[in-house]
PDB file of C-alpha atoms in Angstrom:
ATOM      1  CA  PHE A  20     -26.129  -1.472  28.099  1.00 46.00           C
ATOM      2  CA  ALA A  21     -27.412  -4.130  30.459  1.00 49.00           C
ATOM      3  CA  CYS A  22     -28.434  -6.304  27.518  1.00 57.00           C
ATOM      4  CA  GLY A  23     -24.854  -6.518  26.255  1.00 56.00           C
ATOM      5  CA  CYS A  24     -25.339  -4.254  23.239  1.00 61.00           C
ATOM      6  CA  SER A  25     -22.721  -1.557  22.968  1.00 55.00           C
ATOM      7  CA  PRO A  26     -23.762   1.992  21.979  1.00 53.00           C
ATOM      8  CA  GLY A  27     -22.000   1.564  18.634  1.00 54.00           C
ATOM      9  CA  GLY A  28     -23.421  -1.910  18.081  1.00 55.00           C
ATOM     10  CA  ARG A  29     -27.073  -1.512  18.953  1.00 54.00           C
ATOM     11  CA  SER A  30     -29.553  -3.947  17.538  1.00 57.00           C
ATOM     12  CA  LEU A  31     -33.241  -3.513  16.781  1.00 57.00           C
ATOM     13  CA  THR A  32     -33.704  -7.221  17.291  1.00 54.00           C
ATOM     14  CA  CYS A  33     -32.627  -7.118  20.953  1.00 60.00           C
ATOM     15  CA  PRO A  34     -35.839  -6.950  23.030  1.00 55.00           C
ATOM     16  CA  ARG A  35     -33.888  -5.873  26.127  1.00 58.00           C
ATOM     17  CA  CYS A  36     -32.045  -2.956  24.484  1.00 60.00           C
ATOM     18  CA  PRO A  37     -33.423   0.244  26.063  1.00 56.00           C
ATOM     19  CA  ALA A  38     -31.724   2.575  23.608  1.00 52.00           C
ATOM     20  CA  PHE A  39     -34.063   2.363  20.662  1.00 54.00           C
ATOM     21  CA  PRO A  40     -37.646   3.391  21.421  1.00 65.00           C
ATOM     22  CA  VAL A  41     -36.877   7.121  21.825  1.00 74.00           C
ATOM     23  CA  PRO A  42     -34.385   7.592  18.935  1.00 81.00           C
ATOM     24  CA  LEU A  43     -36.634   5.544  16.634  1.00 83.00           C
ATOM     25  CA  ALA A  44     -39.675   7.652  17.547  1.00 84.00           C
ATOM     26  CA  VAL A  45     -37.687  10.864  17.004  1.00 86.00           C
ATOM     27  CA  PHE A  46     -36.458   9.568  13.637  1.00 88.00           C
ATOM     28  CA  LEU A  47     -40.005   8.717  12.512  1.00 88.00           C
ATOM     29  CA  THR A  48     -41.847  11.746  13.887  1.00 88.00           C
ATOM     30  CA  GLY A  49     -39.246  14.499  14.128  1.00 88.00           C
ATOM     31  CA  SER A  50     -40.256  15.111  17.737  1.00 86.00           C
ATOM     32  CA  ASP A  51     -38.912  13.944  21.075  1.00 82.00           C
ATOM     33  CA  ARG A  52     -42.280  14.637  22.733  1.00 84.00           C
ATOM     34  CA  ILE A  53     -45.068  12.161  23.374  1.00 82.00           C
ATOM     35  CA  PRO A  54     -48.255  13.081  21.462  1.00 85.00           C
ATOM     36  CA  ILE A  55     -50.866  14.862  23.600  1.00 89.00           C
ATOM     37  CA  TYR A  56     -53.222  11.872  23.315  1.00 89.00           C
ATOM     38  CA  GLY A  57     -50.455   9.369  24.057  1.00 84.00           C
ATOM     39  CA  MET A  58     -48.419   6.951  21.986  1.00 79.00           C
ATOM     40  CA  SER A  59     -51.528   4.950  21.037  1.00 85.00           C
ATOM     41  CA  SER A  60     -52.702   7.941  18.987  1.00 87.00           C
ATOM     42  CA  LEU A  61     -49.541   7.865  16.876  1.00 85.00           C
ATOM     43  CA  ARG A  62     -50.099   6.281  13.467  1.00 89.00           C
ATOM     44  CA  ILE A  63     -46.918   5.252  11.670  1.00 88.00           C
ATOM     45  CA  ILE A  64     -47.027   4.047   8.077  1.00 92.00           C
ATOM     46  CA  ILE A  65     -44.282   1.783   6.762  1.00 92.00           C
ATOM     47  CA  GLN A  66     -44.098   1.384   3.018  1.00 95.00           C
ATOM     48  CA  SER A  67     -41.806  -0.757   0.943  1.00 94.00           C
ATOM     49  CA  THR A  68     -39.620   0.920  -1.667  1.00 93.00           C
ATOM     50  CA  PRO A  69     -38.018  -0.691  -4.723  1.00 91.00           C
ATOM     51  CA  SER A  70     -34.550   0.682  -3.909  1.00 88.00           C
ATOM     52  CA  GLY A  71     -31.713  -1.729  -3.217  1.00 89.00           C
ATOM     53  CA  GLU A  72     -30.169  -2.984   0.021  1.00 90.00           C
ATOM     54  CA  GLN A  73     -27.436  -0.345  -0.066  1.00 93.00           C
ATOM     55  CA  TYR A  74     -30.009   2.405   0.604  1.00 94.00           C
ATOM     56  CA  LEU A  75     -31.042   3.592   4.052  1.00 94.00           C
ATOM     57  CA  PRO A  76     -34.619   3.886   5.295  1.00 94.00           C
ATOM     58  CA  VAL A  77     -36.122   7.365   4.842  1.00 94.00           C
ATOM     59  CA  ALA A  78     -38.518   8.987   7.312  1.00 93.00           C
ATOM     60  CA  HIS A  79     -41.063  11.558   6.161  1.00 93.00           C
ATOM     61  CA  THR A  80     -41.685  13.130   9.559  1.00 89.00           C
ATOM     62  CA  CYS A  81     -44.640  15.329   8.557  1.00 89.00           C
ATOM     63  CA  TYR A  82     -46.609  12.204   7.654  1.00 92.00           C
ATOM     64  CA  ASN A  83     -45.088   9.692  10.115  1.00 90.00           C
ATOM     65  CA  LEU A  84     -44.147   7.678   7.043  1.00 94.00           C
ATOM     66  CA  LEU A  85     -41.155   5.337   6.763  1.00 94.00           C
ATOM     67  CA  ASP A  86     -39.860   4.320   3.334  1.00 95.00           C
ATOM     68  CA  LEU A  87     -38.196   0.971   3.898  1.00 94.00           C
ATOM     69  CA  PRO A  88     -36.223  -0.811   1.157  1.00 95.00           C
ATOM     70  CA  LYS A  89     -36.631  -4.574   0.912  1.00 94.00           C
ATOM     71  CA  TYR A  90     -33.673  -6.060   2.776  1.00 94.00           C
ATOM     72  CA  SER A  91     -32.691  -9.709   2.494  1.00 93.00           C
ATOM     73  CA  SER A  92     -32.220 -10.237   6.235  1.00 92.00           C
ATOM     74  CA  LYS A  93     -33.115  -8.859   9.663  1.00 88.00           C
ATOM     75  CA  GLU A  94     -29.443  -8.123  10.267  1.00 88.00           C
ATOM     76  CA  ILE A  95     -29.205  -5.854   7.222  1.00 91.00           C
ATOM     77  CA  LEU A  96     -32.490  -4.170   8.162  1.00 90.00           C
ATOM     78  CA  SER A  97     -31.220  -3.559  11.685  1.00 86.00           C
ATOM     79  CA  ALA A  98     -27.842  -2.252  10.514  1.00 89.00           C
ATOM     80  CA  ARG A  99     -29.366   0.157   7.958  1.00 92.00           C
ATOM     81  CA  LEU A 100     -31.995   1.453  10.392  1.00 90.00           C
ATOM     82  CA  VAL A 101     -29.377   1.976  13.116  1.00 87.00           C
ATOM     83  CA  GLN A 102     -27.194   3.834  10.613  1.00 90.00           C
ATOM     84  CA  ALA A 103     -30.093   6.060   9.513  1.00 91.00           C
ATOM     85  CA  ILE A 104     -31.056   6.845  13.120  1.00 88.00           C
ATOM     86  CA  ASP A 105     -27.461   7.536  14.157  1.00 85.00           C
ATOM     87  CA  HIS A 106     -27.029  10.050  11.326  1.00 85.00           C
ATOM     88  CA  TYR A 107     -30.405  11.735  11.780  1.00 82.00           C
ATOM     89  CA  GLU A 108     -29.997  15.476  12.426  1.00 76.00           C
ATOM     90  CA  GLY A 109     -33.610  16.546  12.874  1.00 68.00           C
ATOM     91  CA  PHE A 110     -34.812  20.111  12.716  1.00 63.00           C
ATOM     92  CA  SER A 111     -32.377  21.655  15.149  1.00 58.00           C
ATOM     93  CA  LEU A 112     -32.305  25.435  14.891  1.00 53.00           C
ATOM     94  CA  ALA A 113     -29.185  25.826  17.017  1.00 51.00           C
TER      95      ALA A 113
END
């Protein structure tokens, strides 16, 4: 990537990293399509969960809801979210 992030070492805290908006949206919504009324019509709810730092964030795609454990640092948050997105399989019927 032009920002210096490698595909295996992406960071959510890098404002120049172009790799995250689409995979993050797919992870949260279950769709790789832009909503018919545009991205501004998309309402995403992020709720804190009492689970520990070892747990990954969970997306409830039908409700655009993200269960996010309380992490002690931005680095741990970024690492866990990247891991969850990288292992997301979606609803592929193939």
